[in-house]
JSON list of C-alpha atoms and ligand atoms in Angstrom, two decimals:
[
{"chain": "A", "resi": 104, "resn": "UNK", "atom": "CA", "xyz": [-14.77, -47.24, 2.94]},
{"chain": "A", "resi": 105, "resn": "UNK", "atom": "CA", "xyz": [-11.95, -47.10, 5.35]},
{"chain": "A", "resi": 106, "resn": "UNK", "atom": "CA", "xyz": [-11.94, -47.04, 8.62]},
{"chain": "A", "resi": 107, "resn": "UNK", "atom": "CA", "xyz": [-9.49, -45.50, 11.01]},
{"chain": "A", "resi": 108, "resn": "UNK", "atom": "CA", "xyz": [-9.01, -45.32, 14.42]},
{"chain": "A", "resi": 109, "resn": "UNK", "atom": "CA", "xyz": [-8.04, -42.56, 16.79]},
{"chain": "A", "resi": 110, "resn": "UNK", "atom": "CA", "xyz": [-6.94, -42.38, 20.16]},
{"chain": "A", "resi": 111, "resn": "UNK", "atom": "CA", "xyz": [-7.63, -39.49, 22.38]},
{"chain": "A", "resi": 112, "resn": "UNK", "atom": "CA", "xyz": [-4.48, -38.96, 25.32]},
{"chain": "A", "resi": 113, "resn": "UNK", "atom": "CA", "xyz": [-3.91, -36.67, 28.40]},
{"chain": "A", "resi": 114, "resn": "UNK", "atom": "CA", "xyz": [-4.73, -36.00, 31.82]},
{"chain": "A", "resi": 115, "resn": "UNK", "atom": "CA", "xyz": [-7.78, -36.36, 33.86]},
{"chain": "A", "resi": 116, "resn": "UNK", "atom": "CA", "xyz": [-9.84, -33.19, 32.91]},
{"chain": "A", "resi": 117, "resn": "UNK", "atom": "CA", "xyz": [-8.18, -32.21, 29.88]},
{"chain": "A", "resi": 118, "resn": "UNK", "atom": "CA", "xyz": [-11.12, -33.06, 27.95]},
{"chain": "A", "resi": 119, "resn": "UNK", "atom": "CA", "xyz": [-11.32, -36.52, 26.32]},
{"chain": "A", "resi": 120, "resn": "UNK", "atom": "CA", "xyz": [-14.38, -37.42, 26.99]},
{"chain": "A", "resi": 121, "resn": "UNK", "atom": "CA", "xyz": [-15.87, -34.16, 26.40]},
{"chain": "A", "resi": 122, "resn": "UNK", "atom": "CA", "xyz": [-14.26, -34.08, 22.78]},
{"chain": "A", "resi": 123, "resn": "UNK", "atom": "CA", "xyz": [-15.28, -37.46, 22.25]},
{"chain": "A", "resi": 124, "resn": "UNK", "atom": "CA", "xyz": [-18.91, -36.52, 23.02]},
{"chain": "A", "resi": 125, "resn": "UNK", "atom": "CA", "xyz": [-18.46, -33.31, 20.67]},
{"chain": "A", "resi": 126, "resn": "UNK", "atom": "CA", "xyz": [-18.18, -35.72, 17.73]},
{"chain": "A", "resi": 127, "resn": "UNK", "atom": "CA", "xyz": [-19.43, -38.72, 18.08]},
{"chain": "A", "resi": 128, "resn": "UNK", "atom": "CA", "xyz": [-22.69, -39.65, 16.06]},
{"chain": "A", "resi": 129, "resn": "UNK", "atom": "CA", "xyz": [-23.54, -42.57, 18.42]},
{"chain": "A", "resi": 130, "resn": "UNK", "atom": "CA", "xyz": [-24.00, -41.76, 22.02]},
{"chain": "A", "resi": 131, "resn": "UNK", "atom": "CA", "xyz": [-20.85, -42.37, 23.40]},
{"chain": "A", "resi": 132, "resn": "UNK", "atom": "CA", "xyz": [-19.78, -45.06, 25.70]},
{"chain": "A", "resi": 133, "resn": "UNK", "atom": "CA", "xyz": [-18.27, -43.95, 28.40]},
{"chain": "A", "resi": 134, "resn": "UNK", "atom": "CA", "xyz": [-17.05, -45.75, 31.55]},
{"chain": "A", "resi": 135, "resn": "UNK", "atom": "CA", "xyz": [-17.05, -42.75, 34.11]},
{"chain": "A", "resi": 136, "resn": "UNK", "atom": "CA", "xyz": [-17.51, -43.35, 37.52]},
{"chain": "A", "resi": 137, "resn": "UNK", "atom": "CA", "xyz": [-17.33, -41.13, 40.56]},
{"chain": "A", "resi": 138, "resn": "UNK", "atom": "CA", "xyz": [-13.92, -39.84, 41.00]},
{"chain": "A", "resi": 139, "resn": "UNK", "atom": "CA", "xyz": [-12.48, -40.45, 44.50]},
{"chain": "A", "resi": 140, "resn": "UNK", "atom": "CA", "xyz": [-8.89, -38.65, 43.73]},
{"chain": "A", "resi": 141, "resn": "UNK", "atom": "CA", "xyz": [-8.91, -35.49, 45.64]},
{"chain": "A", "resi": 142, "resn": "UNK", "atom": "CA", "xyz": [-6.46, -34.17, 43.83]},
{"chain": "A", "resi": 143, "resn": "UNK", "atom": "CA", "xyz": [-8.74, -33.47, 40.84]},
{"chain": "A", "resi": 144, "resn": "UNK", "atom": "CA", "xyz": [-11.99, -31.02, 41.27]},
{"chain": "A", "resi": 145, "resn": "UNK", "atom": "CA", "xyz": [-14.32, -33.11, 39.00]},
{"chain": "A", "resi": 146, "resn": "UNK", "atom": "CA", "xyz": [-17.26, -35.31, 39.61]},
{"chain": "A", "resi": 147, "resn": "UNK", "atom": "CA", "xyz": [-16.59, -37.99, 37.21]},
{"chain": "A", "resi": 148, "resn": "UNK", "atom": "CA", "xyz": [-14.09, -39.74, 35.71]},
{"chain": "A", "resi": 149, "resn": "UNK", "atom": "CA", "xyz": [-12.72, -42.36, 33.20]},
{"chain": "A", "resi": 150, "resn": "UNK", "atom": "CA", "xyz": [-11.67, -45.58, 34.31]},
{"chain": "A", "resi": 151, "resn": "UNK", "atom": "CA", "xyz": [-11.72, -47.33, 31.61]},
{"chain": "A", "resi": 152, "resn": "UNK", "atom": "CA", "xyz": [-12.33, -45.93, 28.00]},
{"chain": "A", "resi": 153, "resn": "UNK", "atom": "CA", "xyz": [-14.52, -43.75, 26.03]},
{"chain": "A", "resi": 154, "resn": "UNK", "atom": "CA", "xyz": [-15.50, -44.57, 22.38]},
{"chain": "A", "resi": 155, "resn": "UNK", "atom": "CA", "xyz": [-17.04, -43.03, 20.02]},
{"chain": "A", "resi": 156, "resn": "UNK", "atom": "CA", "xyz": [-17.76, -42.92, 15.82]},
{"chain": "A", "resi": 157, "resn": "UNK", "atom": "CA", "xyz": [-17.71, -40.63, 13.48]},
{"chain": "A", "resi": 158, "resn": "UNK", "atom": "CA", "xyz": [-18.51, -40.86, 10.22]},
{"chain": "A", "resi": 159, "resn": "UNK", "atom": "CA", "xyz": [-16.27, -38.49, 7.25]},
{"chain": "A", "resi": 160, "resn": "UNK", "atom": "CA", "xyz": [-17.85, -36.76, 4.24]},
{"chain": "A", "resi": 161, "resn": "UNK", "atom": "CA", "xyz": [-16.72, -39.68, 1.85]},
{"chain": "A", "resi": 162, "resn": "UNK", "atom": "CA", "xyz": [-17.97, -42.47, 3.81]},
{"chain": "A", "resi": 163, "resn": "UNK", "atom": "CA", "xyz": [-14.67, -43.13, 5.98]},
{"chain": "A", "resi": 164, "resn": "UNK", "atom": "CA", "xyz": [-15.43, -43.88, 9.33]},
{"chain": "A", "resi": 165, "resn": "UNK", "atom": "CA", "xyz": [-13.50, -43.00, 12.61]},
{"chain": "A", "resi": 166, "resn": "UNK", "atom": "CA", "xyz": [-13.42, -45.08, 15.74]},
{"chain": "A", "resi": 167, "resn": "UNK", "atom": "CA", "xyz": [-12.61, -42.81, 18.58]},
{"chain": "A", "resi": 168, "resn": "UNK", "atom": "CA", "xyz": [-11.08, -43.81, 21.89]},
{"chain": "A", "resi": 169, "resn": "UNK", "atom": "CA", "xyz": [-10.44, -42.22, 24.95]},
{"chain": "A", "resi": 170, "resn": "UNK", "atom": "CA", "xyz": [-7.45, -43.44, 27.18]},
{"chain": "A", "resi": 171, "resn": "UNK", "atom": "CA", "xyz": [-7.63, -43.12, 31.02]},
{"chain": "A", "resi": 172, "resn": "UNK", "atom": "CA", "xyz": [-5.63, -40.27, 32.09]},
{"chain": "A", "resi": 173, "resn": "UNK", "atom": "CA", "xyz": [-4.54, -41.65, 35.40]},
{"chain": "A", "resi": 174, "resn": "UNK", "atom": "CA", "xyz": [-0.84, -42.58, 34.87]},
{"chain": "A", "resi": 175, "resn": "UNK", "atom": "CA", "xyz": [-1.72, -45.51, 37.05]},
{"chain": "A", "resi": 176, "resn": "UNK", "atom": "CA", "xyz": [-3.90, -47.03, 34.31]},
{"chain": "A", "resi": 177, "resn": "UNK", "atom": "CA", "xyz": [-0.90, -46.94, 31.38]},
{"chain": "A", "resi": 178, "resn": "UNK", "atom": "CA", "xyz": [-0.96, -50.17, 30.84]},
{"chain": "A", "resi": 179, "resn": "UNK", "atom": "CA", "xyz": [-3.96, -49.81, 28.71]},
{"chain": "A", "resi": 180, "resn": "UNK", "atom": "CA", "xyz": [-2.51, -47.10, 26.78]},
{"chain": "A", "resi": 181, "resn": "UNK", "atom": "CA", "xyz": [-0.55, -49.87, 24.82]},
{"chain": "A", "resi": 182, "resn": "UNK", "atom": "CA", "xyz": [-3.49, -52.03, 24.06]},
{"chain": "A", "resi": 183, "resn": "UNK", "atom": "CA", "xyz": [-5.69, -49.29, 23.26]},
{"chain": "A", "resi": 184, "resn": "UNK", "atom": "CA", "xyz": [-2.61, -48.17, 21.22]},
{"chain": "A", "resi": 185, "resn": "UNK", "atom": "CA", "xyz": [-2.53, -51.14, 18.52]},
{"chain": "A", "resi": 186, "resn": "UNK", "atom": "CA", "xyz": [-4.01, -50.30, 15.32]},
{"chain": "A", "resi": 187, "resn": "UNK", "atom": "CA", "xyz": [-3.96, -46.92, 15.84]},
{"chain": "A", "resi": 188, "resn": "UNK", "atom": "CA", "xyz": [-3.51, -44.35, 13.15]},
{"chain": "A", "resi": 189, "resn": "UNK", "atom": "CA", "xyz": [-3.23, -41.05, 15.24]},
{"chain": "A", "resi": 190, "resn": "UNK", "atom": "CA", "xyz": [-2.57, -39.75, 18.30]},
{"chain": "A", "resi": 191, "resn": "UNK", "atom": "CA", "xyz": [-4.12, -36.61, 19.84]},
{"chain": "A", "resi": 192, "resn": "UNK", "atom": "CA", "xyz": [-2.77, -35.09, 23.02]},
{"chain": "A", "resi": 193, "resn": "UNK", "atom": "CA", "xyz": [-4.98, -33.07, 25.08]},
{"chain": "A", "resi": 194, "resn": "UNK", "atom": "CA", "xyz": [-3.66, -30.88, 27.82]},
{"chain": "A", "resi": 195, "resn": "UNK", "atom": "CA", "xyz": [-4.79, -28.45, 30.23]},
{"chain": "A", "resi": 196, "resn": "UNK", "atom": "CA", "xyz": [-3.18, -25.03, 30.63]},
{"chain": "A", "resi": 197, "resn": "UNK", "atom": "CA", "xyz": [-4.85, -23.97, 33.63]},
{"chain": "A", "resi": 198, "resn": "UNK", "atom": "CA", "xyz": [-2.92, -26.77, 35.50]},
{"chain": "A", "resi": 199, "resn": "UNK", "atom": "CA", "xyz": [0.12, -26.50, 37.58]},
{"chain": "A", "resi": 200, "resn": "UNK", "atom": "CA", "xyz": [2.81, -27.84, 35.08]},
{"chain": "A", "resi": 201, "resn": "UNK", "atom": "CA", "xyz": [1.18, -28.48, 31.47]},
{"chain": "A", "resi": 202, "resn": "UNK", "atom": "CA", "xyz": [4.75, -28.79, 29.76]},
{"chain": "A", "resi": 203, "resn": "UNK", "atom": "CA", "xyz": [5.52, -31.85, 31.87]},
{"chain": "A", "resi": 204, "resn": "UNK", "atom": "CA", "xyz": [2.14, -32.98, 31.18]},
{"chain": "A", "resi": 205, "resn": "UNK", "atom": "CA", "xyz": [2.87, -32.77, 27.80]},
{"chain": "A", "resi": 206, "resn": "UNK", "atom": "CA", "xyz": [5.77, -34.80, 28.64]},
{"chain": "A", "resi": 207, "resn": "UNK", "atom": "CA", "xyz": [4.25, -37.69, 30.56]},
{"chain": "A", "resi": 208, "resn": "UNK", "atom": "CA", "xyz": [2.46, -38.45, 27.31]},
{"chain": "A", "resi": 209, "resn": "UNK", "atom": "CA", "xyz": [5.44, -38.08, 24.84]},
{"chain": "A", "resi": 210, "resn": "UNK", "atom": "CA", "xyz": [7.58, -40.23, 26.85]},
{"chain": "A", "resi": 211, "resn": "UNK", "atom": "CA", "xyz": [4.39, -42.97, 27.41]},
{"chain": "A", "resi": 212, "resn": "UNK", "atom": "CA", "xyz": [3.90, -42.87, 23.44]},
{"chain": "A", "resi": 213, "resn": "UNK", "atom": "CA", "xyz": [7.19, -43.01, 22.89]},
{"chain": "A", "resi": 214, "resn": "UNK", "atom": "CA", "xyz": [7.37, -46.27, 20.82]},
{"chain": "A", "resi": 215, "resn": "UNK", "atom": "CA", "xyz": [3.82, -45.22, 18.55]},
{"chain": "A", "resi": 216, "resn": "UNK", "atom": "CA", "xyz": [5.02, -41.52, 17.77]},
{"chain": "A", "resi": 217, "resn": "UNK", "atom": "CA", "xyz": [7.56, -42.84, 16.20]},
{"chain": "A", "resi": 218, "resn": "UNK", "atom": "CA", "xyz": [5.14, -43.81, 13.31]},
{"chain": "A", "resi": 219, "resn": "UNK", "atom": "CA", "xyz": [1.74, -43.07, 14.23]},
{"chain": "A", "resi": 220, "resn": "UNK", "atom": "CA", "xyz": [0.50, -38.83, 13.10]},
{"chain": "A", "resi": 221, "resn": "UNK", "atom": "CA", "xyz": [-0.17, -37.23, 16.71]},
{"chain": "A", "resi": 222, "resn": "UNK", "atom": "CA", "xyz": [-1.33, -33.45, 17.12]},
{"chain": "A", "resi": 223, "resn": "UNK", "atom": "CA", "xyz": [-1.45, -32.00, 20.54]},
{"chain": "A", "resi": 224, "resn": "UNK", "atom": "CA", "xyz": [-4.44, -29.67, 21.66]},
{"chain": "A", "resi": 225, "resn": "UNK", "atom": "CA", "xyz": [-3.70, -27.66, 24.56]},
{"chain": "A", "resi": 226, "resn": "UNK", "atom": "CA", "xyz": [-7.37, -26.06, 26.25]},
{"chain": "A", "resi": 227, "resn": "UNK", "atom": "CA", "xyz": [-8.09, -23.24, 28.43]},
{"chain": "A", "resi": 228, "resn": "UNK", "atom": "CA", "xyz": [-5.77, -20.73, 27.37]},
{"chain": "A", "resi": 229, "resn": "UNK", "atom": "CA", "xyz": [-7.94, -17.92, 26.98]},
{"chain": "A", "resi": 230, "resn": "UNK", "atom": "CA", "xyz": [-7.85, -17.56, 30.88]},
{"chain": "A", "resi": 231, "resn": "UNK", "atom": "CA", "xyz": [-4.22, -19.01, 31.15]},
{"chain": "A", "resi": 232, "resn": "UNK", "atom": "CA", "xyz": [-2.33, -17.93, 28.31]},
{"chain": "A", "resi": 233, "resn": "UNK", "atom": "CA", "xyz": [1.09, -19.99, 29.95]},
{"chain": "A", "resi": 234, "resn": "UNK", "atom": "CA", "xyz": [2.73, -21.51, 29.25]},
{"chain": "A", "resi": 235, "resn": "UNK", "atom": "CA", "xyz": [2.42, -20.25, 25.87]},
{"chain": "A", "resi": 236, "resn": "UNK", "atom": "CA", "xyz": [2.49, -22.71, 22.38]},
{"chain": "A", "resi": 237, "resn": "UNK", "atom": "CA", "xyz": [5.95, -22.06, 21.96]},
{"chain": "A", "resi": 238, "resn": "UNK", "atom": "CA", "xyz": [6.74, -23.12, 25.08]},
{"chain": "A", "resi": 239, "resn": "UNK", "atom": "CA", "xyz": [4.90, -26.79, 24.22]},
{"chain": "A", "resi": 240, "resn": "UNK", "atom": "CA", "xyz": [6.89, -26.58, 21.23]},
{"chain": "A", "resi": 241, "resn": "UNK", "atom": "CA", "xyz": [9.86, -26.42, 22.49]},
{"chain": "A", "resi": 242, "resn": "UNK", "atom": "CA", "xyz": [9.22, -29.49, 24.44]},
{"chain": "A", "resi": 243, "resn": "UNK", "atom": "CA", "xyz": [8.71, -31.12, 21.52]},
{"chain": "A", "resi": 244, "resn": "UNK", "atom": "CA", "xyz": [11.99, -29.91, 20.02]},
{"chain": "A", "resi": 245, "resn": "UNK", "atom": "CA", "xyz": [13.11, -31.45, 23.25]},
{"chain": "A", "resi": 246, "resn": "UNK", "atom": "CA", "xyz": [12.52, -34.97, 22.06]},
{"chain": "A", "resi": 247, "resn": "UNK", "atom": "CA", "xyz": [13.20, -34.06, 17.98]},
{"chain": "A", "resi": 248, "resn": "UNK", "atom": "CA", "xyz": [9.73, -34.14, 17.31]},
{"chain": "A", "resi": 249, "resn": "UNK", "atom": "CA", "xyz": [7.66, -32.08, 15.08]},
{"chain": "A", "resi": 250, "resn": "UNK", "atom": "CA", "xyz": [3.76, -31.82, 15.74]},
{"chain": "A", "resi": 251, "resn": "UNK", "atom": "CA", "xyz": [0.79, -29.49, 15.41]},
{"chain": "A", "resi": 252, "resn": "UNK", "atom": "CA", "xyz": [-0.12, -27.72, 18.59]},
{"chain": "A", "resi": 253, "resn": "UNK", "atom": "CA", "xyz": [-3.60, -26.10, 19.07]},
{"chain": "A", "resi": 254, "resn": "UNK", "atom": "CA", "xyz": [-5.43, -24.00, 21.49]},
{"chain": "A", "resi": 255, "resn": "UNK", "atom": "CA", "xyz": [-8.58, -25.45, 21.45]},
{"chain": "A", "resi": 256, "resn": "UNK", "atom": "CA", "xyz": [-11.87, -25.62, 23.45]},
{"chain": "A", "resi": 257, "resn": "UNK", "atom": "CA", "xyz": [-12.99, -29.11, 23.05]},
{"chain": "A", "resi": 258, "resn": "UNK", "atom": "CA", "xyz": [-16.37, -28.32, 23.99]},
{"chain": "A", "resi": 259, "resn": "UNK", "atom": "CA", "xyz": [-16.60, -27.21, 20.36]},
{"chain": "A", "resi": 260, "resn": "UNK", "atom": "CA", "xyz": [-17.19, -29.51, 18.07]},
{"chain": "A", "resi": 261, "resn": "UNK", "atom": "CA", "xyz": [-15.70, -27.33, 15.15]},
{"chain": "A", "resi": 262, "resn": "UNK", "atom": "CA", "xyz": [-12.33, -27.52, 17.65]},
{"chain": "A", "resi": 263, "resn": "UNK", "atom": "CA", "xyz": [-11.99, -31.17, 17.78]},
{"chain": "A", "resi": 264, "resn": "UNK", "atom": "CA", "xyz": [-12.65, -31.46, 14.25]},
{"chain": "A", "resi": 265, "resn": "UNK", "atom": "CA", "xyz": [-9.59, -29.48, 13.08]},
{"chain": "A", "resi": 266, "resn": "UNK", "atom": "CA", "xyz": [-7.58, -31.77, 15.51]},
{"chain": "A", "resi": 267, "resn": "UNK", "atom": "CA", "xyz": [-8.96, -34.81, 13.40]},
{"chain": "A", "resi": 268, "resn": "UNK", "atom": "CA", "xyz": [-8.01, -33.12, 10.46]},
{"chain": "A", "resi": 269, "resn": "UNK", "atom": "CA", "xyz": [-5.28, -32.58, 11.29]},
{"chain": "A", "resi": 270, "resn": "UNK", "atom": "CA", "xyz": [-4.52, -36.22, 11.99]},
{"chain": "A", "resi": 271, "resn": "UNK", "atom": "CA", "xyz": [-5.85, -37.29, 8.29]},
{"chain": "A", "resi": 272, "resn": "UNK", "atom": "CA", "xyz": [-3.88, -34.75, 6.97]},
{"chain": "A", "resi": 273, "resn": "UNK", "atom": "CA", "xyz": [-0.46, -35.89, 8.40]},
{"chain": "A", "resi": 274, "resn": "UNK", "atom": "CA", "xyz": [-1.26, -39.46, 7.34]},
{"chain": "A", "resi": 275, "resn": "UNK", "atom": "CA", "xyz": [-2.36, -38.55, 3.56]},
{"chain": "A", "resi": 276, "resn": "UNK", "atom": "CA", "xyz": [1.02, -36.81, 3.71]},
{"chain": "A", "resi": 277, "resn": "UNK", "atom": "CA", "xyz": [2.60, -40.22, 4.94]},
{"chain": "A", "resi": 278, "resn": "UNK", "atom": "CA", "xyz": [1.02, -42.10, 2.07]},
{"chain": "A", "resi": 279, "resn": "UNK", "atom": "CA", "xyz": [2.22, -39.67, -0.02]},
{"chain": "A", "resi": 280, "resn": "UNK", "atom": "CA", "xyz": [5.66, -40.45, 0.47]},
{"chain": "A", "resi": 281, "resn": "UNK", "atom": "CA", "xyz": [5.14, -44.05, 1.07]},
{"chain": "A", "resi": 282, "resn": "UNK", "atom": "CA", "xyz": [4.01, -43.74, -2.89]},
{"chain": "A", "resi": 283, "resn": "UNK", "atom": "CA", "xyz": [6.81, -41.50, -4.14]},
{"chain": "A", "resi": 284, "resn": "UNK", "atom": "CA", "xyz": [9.32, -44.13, -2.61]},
{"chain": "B", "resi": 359, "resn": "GDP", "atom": "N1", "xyz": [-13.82, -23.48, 30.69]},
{"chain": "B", "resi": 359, "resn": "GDP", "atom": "C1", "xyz": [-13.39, -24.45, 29.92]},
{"chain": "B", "resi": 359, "resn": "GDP", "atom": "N2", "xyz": [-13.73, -25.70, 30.23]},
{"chain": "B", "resi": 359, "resn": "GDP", "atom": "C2", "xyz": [-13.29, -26.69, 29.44]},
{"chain": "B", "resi": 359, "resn": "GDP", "atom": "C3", "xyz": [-12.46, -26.45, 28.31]},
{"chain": "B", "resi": 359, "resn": "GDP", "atom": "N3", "xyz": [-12.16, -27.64, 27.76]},
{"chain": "B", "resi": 359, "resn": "GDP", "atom": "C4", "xyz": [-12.78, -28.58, 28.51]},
{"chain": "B", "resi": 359, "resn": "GDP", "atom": "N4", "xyz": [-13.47, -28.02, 29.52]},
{"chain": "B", "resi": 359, "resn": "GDP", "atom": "C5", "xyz": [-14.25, -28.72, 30.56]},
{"chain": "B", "resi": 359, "resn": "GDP", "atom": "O1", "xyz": [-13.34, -29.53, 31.27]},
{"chain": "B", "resi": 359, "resn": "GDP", "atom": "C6", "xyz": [-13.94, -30.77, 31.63]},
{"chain": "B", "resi": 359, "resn": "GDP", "atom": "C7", "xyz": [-13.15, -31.91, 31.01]},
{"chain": "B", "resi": 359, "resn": "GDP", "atom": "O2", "xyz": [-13.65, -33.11, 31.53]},
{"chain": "B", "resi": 359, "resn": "GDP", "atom": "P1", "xyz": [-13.56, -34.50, 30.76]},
{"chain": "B", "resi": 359, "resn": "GDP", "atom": "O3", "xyz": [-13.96, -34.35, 29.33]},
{"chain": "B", "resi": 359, "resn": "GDP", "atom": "O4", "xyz": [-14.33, -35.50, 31.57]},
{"chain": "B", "resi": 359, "resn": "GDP", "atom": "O5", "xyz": [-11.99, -34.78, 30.86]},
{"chain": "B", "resi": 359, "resn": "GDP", "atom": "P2", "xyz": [-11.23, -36.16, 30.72]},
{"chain": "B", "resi": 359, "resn": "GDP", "atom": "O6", "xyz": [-10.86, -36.57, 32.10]},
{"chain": "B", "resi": 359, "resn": "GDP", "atom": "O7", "xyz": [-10.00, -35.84, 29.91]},
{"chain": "B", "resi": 359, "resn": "GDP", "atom": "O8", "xyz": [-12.13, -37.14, 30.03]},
{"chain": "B", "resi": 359, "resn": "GDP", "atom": "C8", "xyz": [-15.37, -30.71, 31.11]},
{"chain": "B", "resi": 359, "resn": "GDP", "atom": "O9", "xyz": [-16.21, -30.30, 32.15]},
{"chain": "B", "resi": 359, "resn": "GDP", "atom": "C9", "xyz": [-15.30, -29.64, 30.01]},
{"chain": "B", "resi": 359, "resn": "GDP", "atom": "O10", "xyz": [-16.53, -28.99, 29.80]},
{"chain": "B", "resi": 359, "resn": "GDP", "atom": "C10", "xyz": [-12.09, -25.10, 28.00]},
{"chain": "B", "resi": 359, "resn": "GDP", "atom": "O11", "xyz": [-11.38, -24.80, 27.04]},
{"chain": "B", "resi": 359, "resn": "GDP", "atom": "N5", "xyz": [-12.59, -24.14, 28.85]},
{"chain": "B", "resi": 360, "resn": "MG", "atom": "MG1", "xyz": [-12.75, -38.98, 30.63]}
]
């Protein structure tokens, strides 16, 4: 059995711990509290981190964790960061600038993208179709980088389980060619 873990990335409201609840087999831990930032129309939010398990058809099992969104709390990005095996960025279209969202979390994963599989889901854009997934790409081409993006909804757990999969299949790939070296 192997066991991986998985950190989930983004602003507040893009949906961590709402995907991490769509997966997870144990109740998740969360550490929401009332959320006192007026900037933000939502009751709660993360302070500290969400976790959650889930366990694969062969018996591997996935620790999931949910960072903070506020840029204020980065500093636990990094420790919540070692060990990791892949990253997944969530973002929310229907905000005022998603691309630099999207670029907030590049630039503060800088160091782990470099080796770590990341995939980027980007929600609610059904009702806001822009920027479109091109326009995320290009970000991306931006910084040389090379990633899945996905609309998803991660109130559905079928969503957030292609975004794992996606993950797992990025770091078979990597084994792959660790093996063929
Ligand atoms: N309408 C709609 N709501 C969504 C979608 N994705 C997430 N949400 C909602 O957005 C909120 C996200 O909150 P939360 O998971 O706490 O975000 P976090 O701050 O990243 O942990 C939840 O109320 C979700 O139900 C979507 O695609 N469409
Ligand atoms: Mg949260």
């Amino acid at each position: 059995m192997t066991e991986y873990k998985l950190l989930f990335t983004g602003p507040m409201g893009a949906g961590k711990t709402t995907a991490i609840g769509a997966v997870s087999e144990v109740k998740p831990v969360l550490t929401d509290v009332q959320n006192t930032d007026q900037s933000v129309a939502k009751e709660r939010t993360t302070v500290g981190l969400d976790f959650g398990l889930l366990t694969l058809e062969n018996g591997d099992r996935i620790r999931l964790f949910g960072t903070p969104g506020q840029v204020r709390f980065d500093f636990l990005w990094k420790i919540l960061s070692q060990n990791v095996l892949g990253i997944v960025i969530l973002i929310d279209n229907s905000k005022p600038a998603p691309l630099d969202d999207l670029r907030v979390y590049l630039d503060g994963f800088a160091a782990q993208l470099k080796h770590v599989p990341c995939v980027i889901g980007v929600g609610r854009t059904d009702a806001h179709p822009a920027p479109s997934l091109d326009e995320f790409s290009n970000v991306l081409n931006e910084r040389g980088l090379v990633l899945p993006i996905l609309g998803v909804d991660v109130r559905l757990r079928s969503d957030v389980v292609l975004l794992i999969d996606c993950l797992l299949a990025q770091m078979e790939a990597s084994l792959f060619m660790e093996n063929k070296r």
